mmCIF file of C-alpha atoms in Angstrom:
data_model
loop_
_atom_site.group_PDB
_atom_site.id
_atom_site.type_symbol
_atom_site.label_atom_id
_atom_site.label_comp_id
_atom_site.label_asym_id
_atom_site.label_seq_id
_atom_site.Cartn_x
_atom_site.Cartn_y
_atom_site.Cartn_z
ATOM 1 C CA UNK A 1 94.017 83.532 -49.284
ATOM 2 C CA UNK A 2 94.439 81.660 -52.372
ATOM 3 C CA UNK A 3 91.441 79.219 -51.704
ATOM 4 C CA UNK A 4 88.568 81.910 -52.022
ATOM 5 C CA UNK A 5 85.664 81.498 -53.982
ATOM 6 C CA UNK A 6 86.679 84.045 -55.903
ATOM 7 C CA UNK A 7 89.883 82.264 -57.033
ATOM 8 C CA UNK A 8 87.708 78.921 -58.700
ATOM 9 C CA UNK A 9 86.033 81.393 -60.652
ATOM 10 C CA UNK A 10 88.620 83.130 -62.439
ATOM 11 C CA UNK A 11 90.332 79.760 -62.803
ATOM 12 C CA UNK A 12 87.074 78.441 -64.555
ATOM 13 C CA UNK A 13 87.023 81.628 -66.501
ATOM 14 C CA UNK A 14 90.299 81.458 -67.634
ATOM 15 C CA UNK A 15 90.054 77.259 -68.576
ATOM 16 C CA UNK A 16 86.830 78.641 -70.621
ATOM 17 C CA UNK A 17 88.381 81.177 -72.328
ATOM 18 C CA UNK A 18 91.369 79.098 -73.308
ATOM 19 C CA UNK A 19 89.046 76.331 -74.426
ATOM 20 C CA UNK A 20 87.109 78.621 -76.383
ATOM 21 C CA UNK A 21 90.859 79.361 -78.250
ATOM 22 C CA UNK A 22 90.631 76.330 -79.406
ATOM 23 C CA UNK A 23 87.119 75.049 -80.739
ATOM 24 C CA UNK A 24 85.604 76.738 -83.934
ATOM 25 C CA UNK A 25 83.168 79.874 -82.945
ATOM 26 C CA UNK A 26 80.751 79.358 -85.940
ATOM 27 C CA UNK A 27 80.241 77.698 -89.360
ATOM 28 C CA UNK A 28 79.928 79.458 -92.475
ATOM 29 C CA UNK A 29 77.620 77.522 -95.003
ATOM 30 C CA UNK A 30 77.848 78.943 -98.674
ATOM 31 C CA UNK A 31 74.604 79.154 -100.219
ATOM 32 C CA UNK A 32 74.914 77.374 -103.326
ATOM 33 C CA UNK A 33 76.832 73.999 -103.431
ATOM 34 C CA UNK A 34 80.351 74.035 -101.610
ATOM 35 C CA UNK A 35 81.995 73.021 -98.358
ATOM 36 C CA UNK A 36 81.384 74.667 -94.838
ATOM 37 C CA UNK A 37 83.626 77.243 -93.860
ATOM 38 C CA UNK A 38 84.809 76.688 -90.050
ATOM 39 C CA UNK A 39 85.368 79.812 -88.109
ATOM 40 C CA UNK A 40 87.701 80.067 -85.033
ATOM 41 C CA UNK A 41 89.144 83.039 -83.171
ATOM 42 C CA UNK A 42 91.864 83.598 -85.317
ATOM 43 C CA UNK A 43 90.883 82.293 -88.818
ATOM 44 C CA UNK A 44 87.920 81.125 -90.938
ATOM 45 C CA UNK A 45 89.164 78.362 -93.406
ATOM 46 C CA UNK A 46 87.792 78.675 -96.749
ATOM 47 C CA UNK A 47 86.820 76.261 -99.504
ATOM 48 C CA UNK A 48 89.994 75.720 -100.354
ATOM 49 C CA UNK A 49 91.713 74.734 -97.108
ATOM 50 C CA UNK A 50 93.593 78.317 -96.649
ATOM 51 C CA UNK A 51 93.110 80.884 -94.087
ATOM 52 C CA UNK A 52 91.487 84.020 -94.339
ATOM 53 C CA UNK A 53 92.509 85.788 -91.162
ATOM 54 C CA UNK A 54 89.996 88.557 -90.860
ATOM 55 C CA UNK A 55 88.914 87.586 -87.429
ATOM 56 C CA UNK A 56 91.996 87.920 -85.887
ATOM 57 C CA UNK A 57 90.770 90.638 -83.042
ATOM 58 C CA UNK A 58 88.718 87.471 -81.249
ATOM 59 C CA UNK A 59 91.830 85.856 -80.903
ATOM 60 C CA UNK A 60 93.452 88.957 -80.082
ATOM 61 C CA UNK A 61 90.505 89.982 -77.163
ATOM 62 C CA UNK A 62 90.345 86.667 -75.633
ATOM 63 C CA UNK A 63 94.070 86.207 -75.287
ATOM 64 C CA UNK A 64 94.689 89.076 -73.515
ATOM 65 C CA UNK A 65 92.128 87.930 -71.000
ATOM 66 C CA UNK A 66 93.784 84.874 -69.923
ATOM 67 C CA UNK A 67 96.827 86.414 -68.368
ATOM 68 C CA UNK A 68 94.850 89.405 -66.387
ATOM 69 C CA UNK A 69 93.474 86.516 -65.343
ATOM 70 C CA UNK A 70 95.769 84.436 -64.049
ATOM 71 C CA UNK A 71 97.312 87.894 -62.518
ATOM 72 C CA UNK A 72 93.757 88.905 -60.790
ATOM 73 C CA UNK A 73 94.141 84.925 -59.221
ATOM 74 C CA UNK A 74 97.674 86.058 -57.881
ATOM 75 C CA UNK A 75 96.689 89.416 -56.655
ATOM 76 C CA UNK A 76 94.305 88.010 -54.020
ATOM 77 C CA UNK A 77 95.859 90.256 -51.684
ATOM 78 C CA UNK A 78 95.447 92.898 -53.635
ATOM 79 C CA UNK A 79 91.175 93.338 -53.432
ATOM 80 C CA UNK A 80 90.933 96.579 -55.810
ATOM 81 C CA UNK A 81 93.327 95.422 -58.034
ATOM 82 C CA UNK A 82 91.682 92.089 -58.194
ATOM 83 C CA UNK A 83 87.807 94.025 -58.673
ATOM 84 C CA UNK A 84 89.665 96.098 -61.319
ATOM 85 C CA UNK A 85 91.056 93.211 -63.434
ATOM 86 C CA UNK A 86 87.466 91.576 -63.425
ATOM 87 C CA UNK A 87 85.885 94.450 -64.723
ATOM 88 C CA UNK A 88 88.316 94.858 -67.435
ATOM 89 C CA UNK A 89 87.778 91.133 -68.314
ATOM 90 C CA UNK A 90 83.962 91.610 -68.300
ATOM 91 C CA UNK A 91 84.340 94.270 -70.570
ATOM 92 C CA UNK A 92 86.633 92.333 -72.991
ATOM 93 C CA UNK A 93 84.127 89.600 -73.032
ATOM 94 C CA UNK A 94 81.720 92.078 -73.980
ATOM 95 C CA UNK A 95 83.963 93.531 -76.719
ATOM 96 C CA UNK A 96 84.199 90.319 -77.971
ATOM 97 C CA UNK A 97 80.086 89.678 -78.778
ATOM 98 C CA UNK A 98 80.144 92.694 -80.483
ATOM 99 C CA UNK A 99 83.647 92.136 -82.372
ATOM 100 C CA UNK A 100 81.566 88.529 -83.478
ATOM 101 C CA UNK A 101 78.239 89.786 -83.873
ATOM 102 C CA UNK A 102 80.270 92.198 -86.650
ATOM 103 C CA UNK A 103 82.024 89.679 -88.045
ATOM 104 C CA UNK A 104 78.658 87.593 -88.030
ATOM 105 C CA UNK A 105 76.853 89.962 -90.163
ATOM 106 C CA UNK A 106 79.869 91.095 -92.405
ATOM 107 C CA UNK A 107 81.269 87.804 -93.141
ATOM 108 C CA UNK A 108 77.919 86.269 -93.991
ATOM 109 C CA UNK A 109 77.121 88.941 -96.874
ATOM 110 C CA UNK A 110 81.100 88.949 -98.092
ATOM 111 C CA UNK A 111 81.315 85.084 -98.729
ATOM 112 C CA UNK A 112 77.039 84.736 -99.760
ATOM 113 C CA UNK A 113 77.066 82.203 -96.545
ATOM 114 C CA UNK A 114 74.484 81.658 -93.862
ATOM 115 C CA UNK A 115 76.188 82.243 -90.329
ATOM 116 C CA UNK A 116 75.776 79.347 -87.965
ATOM 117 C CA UNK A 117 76.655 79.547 -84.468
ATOM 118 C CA UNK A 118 78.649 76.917 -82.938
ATOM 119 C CA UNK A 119 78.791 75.522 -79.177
ATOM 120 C CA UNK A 120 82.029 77.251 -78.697
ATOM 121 C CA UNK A 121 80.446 80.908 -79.278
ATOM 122 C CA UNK A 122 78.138 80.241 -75.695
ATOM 123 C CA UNK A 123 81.770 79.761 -74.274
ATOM 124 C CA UNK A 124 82.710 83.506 -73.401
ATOM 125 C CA UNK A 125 79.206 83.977 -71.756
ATOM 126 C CA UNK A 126 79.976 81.909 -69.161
ATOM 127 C CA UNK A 127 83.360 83.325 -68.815
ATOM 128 C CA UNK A 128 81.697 86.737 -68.350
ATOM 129 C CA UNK A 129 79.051 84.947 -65.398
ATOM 130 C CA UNK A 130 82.052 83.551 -63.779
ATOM 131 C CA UNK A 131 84.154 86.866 -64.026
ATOM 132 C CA UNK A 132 80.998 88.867 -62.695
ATOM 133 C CA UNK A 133 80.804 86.242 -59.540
ATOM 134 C CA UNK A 134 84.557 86.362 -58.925
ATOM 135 C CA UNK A 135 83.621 90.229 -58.864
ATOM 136 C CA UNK A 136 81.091 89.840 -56.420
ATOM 137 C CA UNK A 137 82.872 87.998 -54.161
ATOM 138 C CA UNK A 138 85.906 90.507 -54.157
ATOM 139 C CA UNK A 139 83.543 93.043 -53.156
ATOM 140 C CA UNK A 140 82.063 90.959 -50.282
ATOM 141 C CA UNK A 141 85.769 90.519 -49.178
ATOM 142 C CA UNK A 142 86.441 94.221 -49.527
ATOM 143 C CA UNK A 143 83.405 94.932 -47.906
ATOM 144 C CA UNK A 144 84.058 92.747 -44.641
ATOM 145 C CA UNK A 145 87.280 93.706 -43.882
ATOM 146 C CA UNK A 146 86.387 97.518 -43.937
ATOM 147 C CA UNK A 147 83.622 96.231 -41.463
ATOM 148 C CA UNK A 148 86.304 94.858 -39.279
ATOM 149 C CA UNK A 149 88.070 98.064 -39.786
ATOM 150 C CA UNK A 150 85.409 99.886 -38.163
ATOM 151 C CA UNK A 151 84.547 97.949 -35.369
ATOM 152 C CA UNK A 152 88.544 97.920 -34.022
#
């Protein structure tokens, strides 16, 4: 049923990931005089007001986690399919720390900029949390109905 535990938790994943689209991941601040950089998922603006789009594979991970999903919410009664989708999430939410701790260290020595995190950047952890509880409580379902399997 569409009311399972399970269900609130990839819907609160998938609100936090698309929230996390939106709100800058980190700052960069140059280490001389100059303006703060803002970095999001799919750009870091530089002093000038343009877009350097080197980042673009945060965007990219995160927005292919929103629609598997929204499909793992409609494939409740589908269990394996559903326990397969969340560990392909967790794993993309996984990929993308270490896609931003790269970027982190690379983008701070390119542009001579200490790397600030941003409260936006805590965002995909709890994705990941509520991805790996959706999990468990696919695999609590899966588990009781092969209980009721055996006892009939």
């Amino acid at each position: 049923m569409i009311q399972r535990k399970q269900t609130l938790f990839l819907l609160l994943a998938l609100i936090i990931t698309v929230i996390c689209l939106c709100l800058p991941v980190a700052t960069l601040v140059p280490q001389g005089m100059g303006v703060d950089m803002p970095m999001y998922n799919l750009w870091v603006v530089d002093a000038n007001g343009g877009h350097q789009f080197s980042v673009w594979v945060l965007f990219a991970i995160l927005l292919v986690t929103c629609p598997l999903a929204l499909i793992a919410i409609f494939l409740f009664k589908n269990r394996k399919a559903q326990i397969k989708l969340c560990v392909i999430n967790i794993l993309f939410m996984l990929c993308w720390y270490l896609v931003y701790a790269f970027h982190a260290i690379n983008l701070g020595d390119k542009l001579h900029a200490s790397f600030q995190l941003e409260f936006a950047a805590g965002l995909p952890f709890f994705a990941l949390i509520f991805y790996f509880l959706a999990l468990r409580g696919v695999r609590a379902d899966e588990a009781l109905i092969k209980s009721m399997d055996r006892i009939r």
